[in-house]
Short mmCIF file of C-alpha atoms (C1' of nucleotides) in Angstrom, two decimals:
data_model
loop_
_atom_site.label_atom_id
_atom_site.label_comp_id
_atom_site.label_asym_id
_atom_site.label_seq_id
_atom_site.Cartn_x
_atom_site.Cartn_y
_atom_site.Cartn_z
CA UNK A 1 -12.58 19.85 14.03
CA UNK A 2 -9.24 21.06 12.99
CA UNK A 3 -9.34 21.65 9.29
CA UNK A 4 -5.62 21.25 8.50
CA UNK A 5 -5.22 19.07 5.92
CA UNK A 6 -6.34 15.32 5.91
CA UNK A 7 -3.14 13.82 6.00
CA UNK A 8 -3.33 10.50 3.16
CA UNK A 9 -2.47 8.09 5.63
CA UNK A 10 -5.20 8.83 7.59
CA UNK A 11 -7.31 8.58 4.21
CA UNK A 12 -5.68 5.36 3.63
CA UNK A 13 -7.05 4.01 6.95
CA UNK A 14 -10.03 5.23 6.38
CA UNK A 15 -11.62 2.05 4.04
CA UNK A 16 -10.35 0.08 6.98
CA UNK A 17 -12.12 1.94 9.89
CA UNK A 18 -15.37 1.02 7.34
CA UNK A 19 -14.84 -2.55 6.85
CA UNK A 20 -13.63 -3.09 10.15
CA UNK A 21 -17.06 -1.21 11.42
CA UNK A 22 -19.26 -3.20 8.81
CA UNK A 23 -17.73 -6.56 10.17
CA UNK A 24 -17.97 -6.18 13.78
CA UNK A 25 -21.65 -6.01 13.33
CA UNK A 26 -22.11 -4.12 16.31
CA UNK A 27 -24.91 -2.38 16.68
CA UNK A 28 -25.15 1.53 18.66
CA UNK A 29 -21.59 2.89 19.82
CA UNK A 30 -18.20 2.42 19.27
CA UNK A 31 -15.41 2.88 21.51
CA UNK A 32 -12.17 4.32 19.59
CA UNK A 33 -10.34 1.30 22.01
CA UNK A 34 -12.89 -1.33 20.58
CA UNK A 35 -12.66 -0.18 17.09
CA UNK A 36 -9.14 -0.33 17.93
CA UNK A 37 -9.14 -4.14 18.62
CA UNK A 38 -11.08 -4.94 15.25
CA UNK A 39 -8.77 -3.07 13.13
CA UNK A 40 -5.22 -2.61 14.58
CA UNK A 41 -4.78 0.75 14.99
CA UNK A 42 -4.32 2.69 17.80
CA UNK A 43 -7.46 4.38 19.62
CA UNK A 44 -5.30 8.05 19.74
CA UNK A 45 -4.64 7.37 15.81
CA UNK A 46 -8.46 6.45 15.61
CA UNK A 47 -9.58 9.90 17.47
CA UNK A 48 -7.17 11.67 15.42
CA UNK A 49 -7.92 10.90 12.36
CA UNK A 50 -11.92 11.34 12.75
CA UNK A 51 -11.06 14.62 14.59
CA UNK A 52 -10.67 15.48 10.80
CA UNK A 53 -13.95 15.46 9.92
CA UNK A 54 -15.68 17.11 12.92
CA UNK A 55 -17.46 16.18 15.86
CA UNK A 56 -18.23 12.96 15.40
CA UNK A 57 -18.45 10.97 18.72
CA UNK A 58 -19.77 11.47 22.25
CA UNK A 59 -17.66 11.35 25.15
CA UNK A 60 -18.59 8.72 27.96
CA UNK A 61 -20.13 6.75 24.78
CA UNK A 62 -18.47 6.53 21.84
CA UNK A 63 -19.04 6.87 18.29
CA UNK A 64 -22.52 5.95 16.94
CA UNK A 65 -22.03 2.97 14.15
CA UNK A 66 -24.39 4.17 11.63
CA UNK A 67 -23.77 7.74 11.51
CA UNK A 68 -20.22 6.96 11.64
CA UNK A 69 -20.50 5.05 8.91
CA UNK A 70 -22.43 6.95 6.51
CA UNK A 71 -19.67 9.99 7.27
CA UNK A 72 -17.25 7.98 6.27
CA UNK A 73 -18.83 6.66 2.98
CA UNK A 74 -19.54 10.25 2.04
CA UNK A 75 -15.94 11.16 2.67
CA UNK A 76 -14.77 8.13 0.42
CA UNK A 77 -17.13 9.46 -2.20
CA UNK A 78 -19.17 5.58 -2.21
CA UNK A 79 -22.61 7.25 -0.77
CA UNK A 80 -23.58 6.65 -4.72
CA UNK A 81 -22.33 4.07 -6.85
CA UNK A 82 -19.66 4.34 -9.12
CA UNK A 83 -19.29 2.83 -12.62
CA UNK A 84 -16.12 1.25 -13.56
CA UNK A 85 -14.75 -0.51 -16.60
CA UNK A 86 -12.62 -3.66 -16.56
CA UNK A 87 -10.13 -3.27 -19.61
CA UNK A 88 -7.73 -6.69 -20.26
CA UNK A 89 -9.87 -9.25 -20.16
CA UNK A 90 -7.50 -12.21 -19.27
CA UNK A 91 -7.33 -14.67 -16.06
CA UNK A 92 -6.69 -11.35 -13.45
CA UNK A 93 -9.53 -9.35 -15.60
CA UNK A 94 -11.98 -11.83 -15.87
CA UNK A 95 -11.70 -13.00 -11.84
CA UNK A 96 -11.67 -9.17 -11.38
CA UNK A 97 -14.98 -8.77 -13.31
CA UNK A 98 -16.83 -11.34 -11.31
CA UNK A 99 -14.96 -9.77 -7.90
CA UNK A 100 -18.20 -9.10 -5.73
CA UNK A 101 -16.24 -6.97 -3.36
CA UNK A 102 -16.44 -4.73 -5.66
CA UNK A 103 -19.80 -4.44 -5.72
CA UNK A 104 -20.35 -4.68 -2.19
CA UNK A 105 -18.08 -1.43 -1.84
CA UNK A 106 -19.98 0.67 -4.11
CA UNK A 107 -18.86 -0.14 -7.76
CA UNK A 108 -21.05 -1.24 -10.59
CA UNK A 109 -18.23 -3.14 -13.31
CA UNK A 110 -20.72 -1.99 -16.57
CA UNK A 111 -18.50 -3.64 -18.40
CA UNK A 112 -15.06 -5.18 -20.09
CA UNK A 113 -12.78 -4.26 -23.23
CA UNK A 114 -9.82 -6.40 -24.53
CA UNK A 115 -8.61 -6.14 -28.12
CA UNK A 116 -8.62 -10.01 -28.80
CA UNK A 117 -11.71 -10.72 -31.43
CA UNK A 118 -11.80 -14.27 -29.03
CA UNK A 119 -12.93 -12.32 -26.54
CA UNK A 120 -14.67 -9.12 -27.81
CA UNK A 121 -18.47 -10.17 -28.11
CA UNK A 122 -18.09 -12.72 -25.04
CA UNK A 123 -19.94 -11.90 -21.46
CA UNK A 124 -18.18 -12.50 -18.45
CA UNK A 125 -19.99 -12.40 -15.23
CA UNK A 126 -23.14 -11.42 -16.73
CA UNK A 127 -21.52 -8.09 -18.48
CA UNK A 128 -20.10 -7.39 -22.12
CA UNK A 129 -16.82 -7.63 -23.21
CA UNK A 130 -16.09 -4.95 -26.11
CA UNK A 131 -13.88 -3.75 -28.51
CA UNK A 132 -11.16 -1.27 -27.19
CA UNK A 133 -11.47 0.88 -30.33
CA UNK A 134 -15.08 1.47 -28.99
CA UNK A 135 -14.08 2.48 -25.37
CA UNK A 136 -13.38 5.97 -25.67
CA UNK A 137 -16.63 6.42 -27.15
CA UNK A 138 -18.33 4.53 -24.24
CA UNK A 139 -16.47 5.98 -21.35
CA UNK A 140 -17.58 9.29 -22.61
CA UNK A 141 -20.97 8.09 -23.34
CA UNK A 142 -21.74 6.33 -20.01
CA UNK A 143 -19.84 9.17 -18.16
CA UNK A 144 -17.48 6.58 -16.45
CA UNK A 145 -14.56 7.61 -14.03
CA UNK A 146 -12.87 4.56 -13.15
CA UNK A 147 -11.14 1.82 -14.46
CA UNK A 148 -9.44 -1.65 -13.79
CA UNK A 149 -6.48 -2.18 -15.89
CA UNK A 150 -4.88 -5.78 -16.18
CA UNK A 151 -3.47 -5.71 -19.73
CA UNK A 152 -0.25 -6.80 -21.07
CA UNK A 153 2.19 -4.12 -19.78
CA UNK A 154 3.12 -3.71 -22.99
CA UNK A 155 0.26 -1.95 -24.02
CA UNK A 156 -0.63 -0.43 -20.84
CA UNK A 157 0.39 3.33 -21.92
CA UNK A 158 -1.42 3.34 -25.52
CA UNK A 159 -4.22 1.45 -23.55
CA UNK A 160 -4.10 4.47 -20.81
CA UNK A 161 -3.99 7.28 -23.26
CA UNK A 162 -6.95 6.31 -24.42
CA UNK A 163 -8.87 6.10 -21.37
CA UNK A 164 -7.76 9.56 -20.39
CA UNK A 165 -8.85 10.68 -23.99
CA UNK A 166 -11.74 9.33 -22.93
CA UNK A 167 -12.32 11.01 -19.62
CA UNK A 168 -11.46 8.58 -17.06
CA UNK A 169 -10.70 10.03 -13.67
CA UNK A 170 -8.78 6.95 -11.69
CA UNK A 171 -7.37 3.93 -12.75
CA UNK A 172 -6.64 1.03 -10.64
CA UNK A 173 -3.21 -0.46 -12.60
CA UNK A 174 -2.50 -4.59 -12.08
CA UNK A 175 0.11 -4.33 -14.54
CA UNK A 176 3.73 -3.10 -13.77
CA UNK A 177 4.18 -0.58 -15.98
CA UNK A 178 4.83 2.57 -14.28
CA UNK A 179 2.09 4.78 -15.89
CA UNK A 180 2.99 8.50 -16.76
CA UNK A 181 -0.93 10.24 -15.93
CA UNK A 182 -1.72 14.05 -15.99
CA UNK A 183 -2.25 15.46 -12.72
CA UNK A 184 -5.98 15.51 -12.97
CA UNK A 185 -5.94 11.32 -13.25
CA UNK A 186 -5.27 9.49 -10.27
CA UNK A 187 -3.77 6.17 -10.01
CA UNK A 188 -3.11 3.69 -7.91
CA UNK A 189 -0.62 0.93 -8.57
CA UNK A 190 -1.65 -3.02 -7.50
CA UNK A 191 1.47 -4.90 -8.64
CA UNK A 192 0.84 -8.74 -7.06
CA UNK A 193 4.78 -9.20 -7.54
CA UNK A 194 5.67 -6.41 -5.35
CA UNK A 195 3.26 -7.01 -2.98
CA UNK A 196 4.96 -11.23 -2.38
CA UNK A 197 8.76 -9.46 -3.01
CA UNK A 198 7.58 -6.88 0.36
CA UNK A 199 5.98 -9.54 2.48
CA UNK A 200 9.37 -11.53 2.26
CA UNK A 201 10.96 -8.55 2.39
CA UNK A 202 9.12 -8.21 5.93
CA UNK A 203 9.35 -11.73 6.85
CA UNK A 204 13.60 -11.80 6.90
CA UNK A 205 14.28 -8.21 8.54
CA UNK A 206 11.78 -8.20 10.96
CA UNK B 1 26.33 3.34 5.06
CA UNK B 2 24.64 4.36 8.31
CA UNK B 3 23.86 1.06 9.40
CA UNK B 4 20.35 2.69 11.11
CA UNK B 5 17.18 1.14 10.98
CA UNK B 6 16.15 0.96 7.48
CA UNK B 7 12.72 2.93 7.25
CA UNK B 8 9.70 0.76 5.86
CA UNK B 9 8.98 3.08 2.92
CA UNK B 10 12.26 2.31 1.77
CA UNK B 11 11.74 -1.84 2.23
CA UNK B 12 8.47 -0.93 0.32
CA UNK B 13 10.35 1.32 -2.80
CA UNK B 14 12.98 -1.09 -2.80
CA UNK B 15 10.99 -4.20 -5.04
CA UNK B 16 9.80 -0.90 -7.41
CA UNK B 17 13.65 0.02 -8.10
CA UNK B 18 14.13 -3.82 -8.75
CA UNK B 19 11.59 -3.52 -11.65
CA UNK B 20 12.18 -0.41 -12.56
CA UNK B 21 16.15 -2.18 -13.45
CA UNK B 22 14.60 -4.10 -14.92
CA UNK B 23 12.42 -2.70 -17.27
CA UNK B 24 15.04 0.27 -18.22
CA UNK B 25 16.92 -2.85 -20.06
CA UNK B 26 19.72 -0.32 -19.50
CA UNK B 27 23.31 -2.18 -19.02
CA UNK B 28 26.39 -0.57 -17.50
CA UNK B 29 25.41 2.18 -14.73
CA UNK B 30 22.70 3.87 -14.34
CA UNK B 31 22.31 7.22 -12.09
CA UNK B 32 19.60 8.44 -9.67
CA UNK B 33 18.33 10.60 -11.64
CA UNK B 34 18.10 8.27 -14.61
CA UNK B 35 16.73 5.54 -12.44
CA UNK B 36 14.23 8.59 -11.05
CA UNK B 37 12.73 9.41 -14.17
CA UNK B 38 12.08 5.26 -14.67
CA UNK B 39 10.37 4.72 -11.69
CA UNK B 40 8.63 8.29 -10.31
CA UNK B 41 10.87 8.44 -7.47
CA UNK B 42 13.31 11.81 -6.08
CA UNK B 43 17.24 11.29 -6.90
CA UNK B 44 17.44 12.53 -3.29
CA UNK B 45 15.64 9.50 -1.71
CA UNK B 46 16.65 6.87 -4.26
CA UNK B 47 20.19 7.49 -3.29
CA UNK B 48 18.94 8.28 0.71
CA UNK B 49 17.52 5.03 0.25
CA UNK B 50 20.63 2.76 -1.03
CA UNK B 51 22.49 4.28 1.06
CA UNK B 52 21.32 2.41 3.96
CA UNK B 53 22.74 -0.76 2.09
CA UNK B 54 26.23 0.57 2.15
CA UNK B 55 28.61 1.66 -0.42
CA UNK B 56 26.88 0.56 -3.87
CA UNK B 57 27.20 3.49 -6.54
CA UNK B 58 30.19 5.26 -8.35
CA UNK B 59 30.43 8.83 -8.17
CA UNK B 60 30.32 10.74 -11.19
CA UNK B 61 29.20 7.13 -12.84
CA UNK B 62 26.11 6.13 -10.97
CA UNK B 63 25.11 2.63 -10.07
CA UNK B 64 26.07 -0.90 -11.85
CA UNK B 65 23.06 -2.19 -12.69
CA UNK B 66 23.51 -5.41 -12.75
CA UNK B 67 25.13 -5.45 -9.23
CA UNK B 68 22.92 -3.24 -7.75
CA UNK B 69 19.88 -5.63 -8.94
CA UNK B 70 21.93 -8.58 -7.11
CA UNK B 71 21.86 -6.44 -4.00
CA UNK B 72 18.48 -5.95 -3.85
CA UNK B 73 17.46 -9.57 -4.58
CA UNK B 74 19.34 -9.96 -1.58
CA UNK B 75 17.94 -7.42 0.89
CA UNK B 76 14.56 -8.38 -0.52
CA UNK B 77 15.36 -12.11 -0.09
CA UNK B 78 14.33 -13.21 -3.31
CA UNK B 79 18.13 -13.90 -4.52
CA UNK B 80 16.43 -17.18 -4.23
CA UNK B 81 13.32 -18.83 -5.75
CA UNK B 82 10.58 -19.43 -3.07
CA UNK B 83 7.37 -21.99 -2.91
CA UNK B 84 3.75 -20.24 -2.50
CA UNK B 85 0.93 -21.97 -2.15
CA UNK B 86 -2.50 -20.32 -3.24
CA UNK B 87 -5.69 -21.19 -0.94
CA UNK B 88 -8.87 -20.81 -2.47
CA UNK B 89 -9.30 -22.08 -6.11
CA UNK B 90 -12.77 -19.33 -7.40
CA UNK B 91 -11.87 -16.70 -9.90
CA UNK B 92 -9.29 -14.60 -8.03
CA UNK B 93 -7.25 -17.45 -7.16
CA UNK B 94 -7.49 -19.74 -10.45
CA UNK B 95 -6.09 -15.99 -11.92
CA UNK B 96 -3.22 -15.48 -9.41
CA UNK B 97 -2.11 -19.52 -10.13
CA UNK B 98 -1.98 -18.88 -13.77
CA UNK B 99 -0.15 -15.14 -12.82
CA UNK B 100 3.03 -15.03 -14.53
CA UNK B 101 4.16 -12.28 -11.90
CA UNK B 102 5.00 -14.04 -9.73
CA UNK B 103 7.45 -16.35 -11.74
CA UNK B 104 8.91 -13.50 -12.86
CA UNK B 105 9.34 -12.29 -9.35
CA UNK B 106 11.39 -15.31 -7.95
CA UNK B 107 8.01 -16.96 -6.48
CA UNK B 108 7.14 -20.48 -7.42
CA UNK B 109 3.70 -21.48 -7.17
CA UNK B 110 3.59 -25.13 -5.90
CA UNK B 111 0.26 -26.45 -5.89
CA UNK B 112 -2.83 -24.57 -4.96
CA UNK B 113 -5.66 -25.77 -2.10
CA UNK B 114 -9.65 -25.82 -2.05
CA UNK B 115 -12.58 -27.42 0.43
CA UNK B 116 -14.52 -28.03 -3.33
CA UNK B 117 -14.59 -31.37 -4.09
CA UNK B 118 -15.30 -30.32 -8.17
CA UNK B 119 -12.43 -28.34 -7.86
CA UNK B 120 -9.97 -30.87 -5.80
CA UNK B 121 -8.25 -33.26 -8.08
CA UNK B 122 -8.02 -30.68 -10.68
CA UNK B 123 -5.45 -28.31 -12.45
CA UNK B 124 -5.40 -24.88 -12.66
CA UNK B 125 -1.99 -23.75 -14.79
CA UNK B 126 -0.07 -26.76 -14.90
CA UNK B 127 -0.19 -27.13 -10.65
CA UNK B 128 -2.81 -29.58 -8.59
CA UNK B 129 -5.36 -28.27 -6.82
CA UNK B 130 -5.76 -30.59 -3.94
CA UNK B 131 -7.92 -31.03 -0.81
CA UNK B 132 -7.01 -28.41 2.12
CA UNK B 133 -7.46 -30.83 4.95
CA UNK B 134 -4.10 -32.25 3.59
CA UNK B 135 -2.88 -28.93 3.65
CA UNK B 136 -1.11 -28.66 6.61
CA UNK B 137 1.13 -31.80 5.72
CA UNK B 138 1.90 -30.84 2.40
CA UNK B 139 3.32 -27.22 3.93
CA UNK B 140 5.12 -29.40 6.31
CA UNK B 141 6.70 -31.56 3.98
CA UNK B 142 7.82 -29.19 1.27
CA UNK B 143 9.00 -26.38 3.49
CA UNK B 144 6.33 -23.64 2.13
CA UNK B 145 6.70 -20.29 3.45
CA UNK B 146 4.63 -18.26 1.84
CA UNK B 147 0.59 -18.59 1.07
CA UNK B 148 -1.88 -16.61 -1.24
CA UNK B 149 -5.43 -16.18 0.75
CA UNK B 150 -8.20 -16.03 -1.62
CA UNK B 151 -10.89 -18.06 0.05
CA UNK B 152 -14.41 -16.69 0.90
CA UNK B 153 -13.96 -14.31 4.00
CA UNK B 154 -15.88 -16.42 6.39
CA UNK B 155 -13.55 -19.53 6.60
CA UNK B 156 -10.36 -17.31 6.22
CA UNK B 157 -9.71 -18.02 10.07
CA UNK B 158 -9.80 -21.20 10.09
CA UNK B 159 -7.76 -21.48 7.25
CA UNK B 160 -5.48 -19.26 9.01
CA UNK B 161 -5.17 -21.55 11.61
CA UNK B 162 -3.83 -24.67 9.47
CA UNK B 163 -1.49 -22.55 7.43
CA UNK B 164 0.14 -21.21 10.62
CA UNK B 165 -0.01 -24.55 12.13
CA UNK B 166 1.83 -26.14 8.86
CA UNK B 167 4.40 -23.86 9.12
CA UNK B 168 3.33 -21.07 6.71
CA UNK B 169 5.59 -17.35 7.82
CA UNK B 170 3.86 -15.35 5.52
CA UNK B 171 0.31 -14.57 3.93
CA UNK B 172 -0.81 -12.23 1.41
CA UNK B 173 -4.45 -11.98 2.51
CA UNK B 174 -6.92 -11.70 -0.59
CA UNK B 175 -9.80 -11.84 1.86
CA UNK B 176 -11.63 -8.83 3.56
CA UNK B 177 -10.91 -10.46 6.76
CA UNK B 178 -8.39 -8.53 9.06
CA UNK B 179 -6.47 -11.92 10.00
CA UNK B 180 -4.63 -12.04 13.80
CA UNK B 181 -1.69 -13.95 13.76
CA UNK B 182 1.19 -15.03 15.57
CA UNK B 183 3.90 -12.17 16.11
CA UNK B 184 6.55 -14.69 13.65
CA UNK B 185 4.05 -14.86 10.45
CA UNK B 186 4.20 -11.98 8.42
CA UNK B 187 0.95 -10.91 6.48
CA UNK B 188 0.08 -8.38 3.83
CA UNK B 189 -3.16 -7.28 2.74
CA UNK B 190 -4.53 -6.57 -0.50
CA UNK B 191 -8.40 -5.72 -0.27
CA UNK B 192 -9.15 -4.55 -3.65
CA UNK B 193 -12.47 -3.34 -2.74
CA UNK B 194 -10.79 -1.16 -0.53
CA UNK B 195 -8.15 0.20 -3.22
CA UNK B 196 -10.53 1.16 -5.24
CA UNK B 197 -12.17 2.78 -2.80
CA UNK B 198 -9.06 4.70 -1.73
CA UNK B 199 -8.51 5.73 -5.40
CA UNK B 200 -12.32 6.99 -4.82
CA UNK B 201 -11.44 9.00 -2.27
CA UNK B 202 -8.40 10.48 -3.71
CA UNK B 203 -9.92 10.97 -6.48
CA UNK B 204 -12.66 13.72 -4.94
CA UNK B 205 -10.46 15.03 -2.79
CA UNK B 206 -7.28 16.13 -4.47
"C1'" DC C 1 31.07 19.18 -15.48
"C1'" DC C 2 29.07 14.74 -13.83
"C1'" DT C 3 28.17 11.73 -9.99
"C1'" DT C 4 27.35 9.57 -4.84
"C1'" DG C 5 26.74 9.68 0.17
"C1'" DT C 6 25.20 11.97 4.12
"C1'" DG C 7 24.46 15.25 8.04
"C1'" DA C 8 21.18 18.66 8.83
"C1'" DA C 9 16.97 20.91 7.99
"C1'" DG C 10 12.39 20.68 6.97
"C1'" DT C 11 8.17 18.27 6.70
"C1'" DT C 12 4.79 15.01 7.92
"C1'" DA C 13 2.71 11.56 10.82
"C1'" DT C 14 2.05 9.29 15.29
"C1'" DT C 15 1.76 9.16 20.16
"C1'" DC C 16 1.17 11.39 24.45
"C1'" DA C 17 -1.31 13.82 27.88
"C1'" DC C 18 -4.89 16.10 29.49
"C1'" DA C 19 -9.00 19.32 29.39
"C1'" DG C 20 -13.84 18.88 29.04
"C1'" DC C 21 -18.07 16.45 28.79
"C1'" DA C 22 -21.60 12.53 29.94
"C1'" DT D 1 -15.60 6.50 35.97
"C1'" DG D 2 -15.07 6.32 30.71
"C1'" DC D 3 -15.02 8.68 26.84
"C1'" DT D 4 -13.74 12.27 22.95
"C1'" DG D 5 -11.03 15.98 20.89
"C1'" DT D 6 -6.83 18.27 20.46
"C1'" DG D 7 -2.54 20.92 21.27
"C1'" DA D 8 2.12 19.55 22.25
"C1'" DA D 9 5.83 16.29 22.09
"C1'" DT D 10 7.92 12.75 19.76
"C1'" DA D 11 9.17 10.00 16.05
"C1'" DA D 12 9.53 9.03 11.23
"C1'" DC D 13 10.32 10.30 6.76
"C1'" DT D 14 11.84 13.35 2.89
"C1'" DT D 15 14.32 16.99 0.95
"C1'" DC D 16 18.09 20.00 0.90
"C1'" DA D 17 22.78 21.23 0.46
"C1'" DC D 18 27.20 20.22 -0.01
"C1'" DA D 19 31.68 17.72 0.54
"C1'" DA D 20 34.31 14.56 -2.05
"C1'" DG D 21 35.32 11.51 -5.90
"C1'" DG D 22 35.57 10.59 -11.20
#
DNA sequence: CCTTGTGAAGTTATTCACAGCA
DNA sequence: TGCTGTGAATAACTTCACAAGG
């Protein structure tokens, strides 16, 4: 174990090295060349970035799935689950609420807010959708740290504000807006647009 | 211009600049720093970046916007509008169909594609939702190049397989499934189980 | 002054190559 | 033999610093 620092890209791989262990199924050890062929990145990359967090495999053999595993959820912070709040409850929101991968990675949606009386009141996917004036108070109340936000960019910063008034930690952003966070909050921007405008960015140069 | 290879963090930065035009509403020229404090990014590596592009910004003035937007429609390839198919009509899907991002992008949503016969025959935001097996033709005969994957994980192969074989060059992958295709057909992937896990893990770690 | 454009320096990430262990 | 773990080499990316133009 060298304990530089964890470079992100190797953090960023990390969910992958997961999923691509969880899918394969396999059951005892793991080569870093098979793990390799289920999830597209190089077996040196593989060893280096696990040589991050210690002595994890066994030379000759491999590493062992389970253990392997579990390290990696506690890195990743999803050994426990985490509440999050939907907030924008329109087409994205609403498919986002009843997203099971989601759940199967850990997070518990408790529930939604939007600010349209249509829709405060209403249950989608079997949880509450409330009034945005009442979030604060419920963030703060059900101690949650993360949240989904797929409102109209318009109101995206007044929306944020208030969930970092509230107390929220991370906030996964589907609008565009380019939010302005303290330090403390992270973010991490999904913009559906971008992503289409890169992959035929991709598809002429390349 | 240094006509080097143009790093892919710049491709990726270069769709965020385009909004971040945009959204400034600014007219006239607008300067690196100006366009830095819009969109989060250094002066430094906005102008590194456009500078692999060749001579596009005005010393002492900055950048004309308007030209400068044209520019990167055209490195990003969306100076013209483009057909996308979505495959997989449940909640994620029905959302990205009705998704005005993507209009707003250049990206024309066509018609979208299910196995469910309650779902085939049907509309989902003004476009048909019809059967996949005629999938393959309909790519054919329209000349689609680009496909949204948001079918259940287990029949994203196979699904795969008919897109490529219509004709499909790129995929924005929905699905958990790490998809292996064909050197030529470009593919993205947006897990957002695994974003929000990454946001997780930044999130304990920083 | 204000800008851009860019070589060079500095930083970070990936790949290589091999020691050491089973 | 096949494997991991890791320093060293390489490659990629970002930031700096400054010349030159408005």
């Amino acid at each position: 174990m060298k304990s530089r620092k964890i470079p992100n890209p190797t953090i960023m791989r990390l969910s992958l090295y997961y999923r691509g262990l969880a899918e394969s199924r396999k059951e005892g050890f793991i080569s870093s060349r098979e793990l390799s062929e289920v999830t597209g990145f190089s077996p040196e990359q593989i060893r280096q970035d696990f040589s991050y967090f210690g002595q994890l495999g066994y030379p000759g053999k491999g590493y062992e799935i389970s253990l392997l595993m579990d390290k990696i959820k506690n890195i990743l912070g999803i050994d426990k689950r985490l509440k999050v709040i939907v907030v924008g409850i329109g087409n994205l929101g609403s498919a986002l609420m009843s997203y099971r991968g989601f759940q199967e990675q850990g997070f518990d949606i408790v529930s939604g807010f939007d600010v349209d009386p249509k829709k405060i009141g209403g249950v989608v996917s079997g949880k509450k959708v409330m009034n945005v004036s009442s979030m604060k108070k419920y963030i703060r109340k059900h101690e949650v740290k993360f949240a989904v936000l797929t409102v109209p960019s318009g109101i995206a910063h007044s929306i944020t504000e208030q969930l970092v008034a509230g107390g929220i930690r991370a906030i996964l952003n589907f609008t565009p807006a380019r939010l302005k966070l303290p330090r403390e909050v992270k973010l991490l921007n999904v913009d559906l647009g971008v992503e289409l405008e890169r992959l035929s960015c991709l598809t002429l140069l390349r």
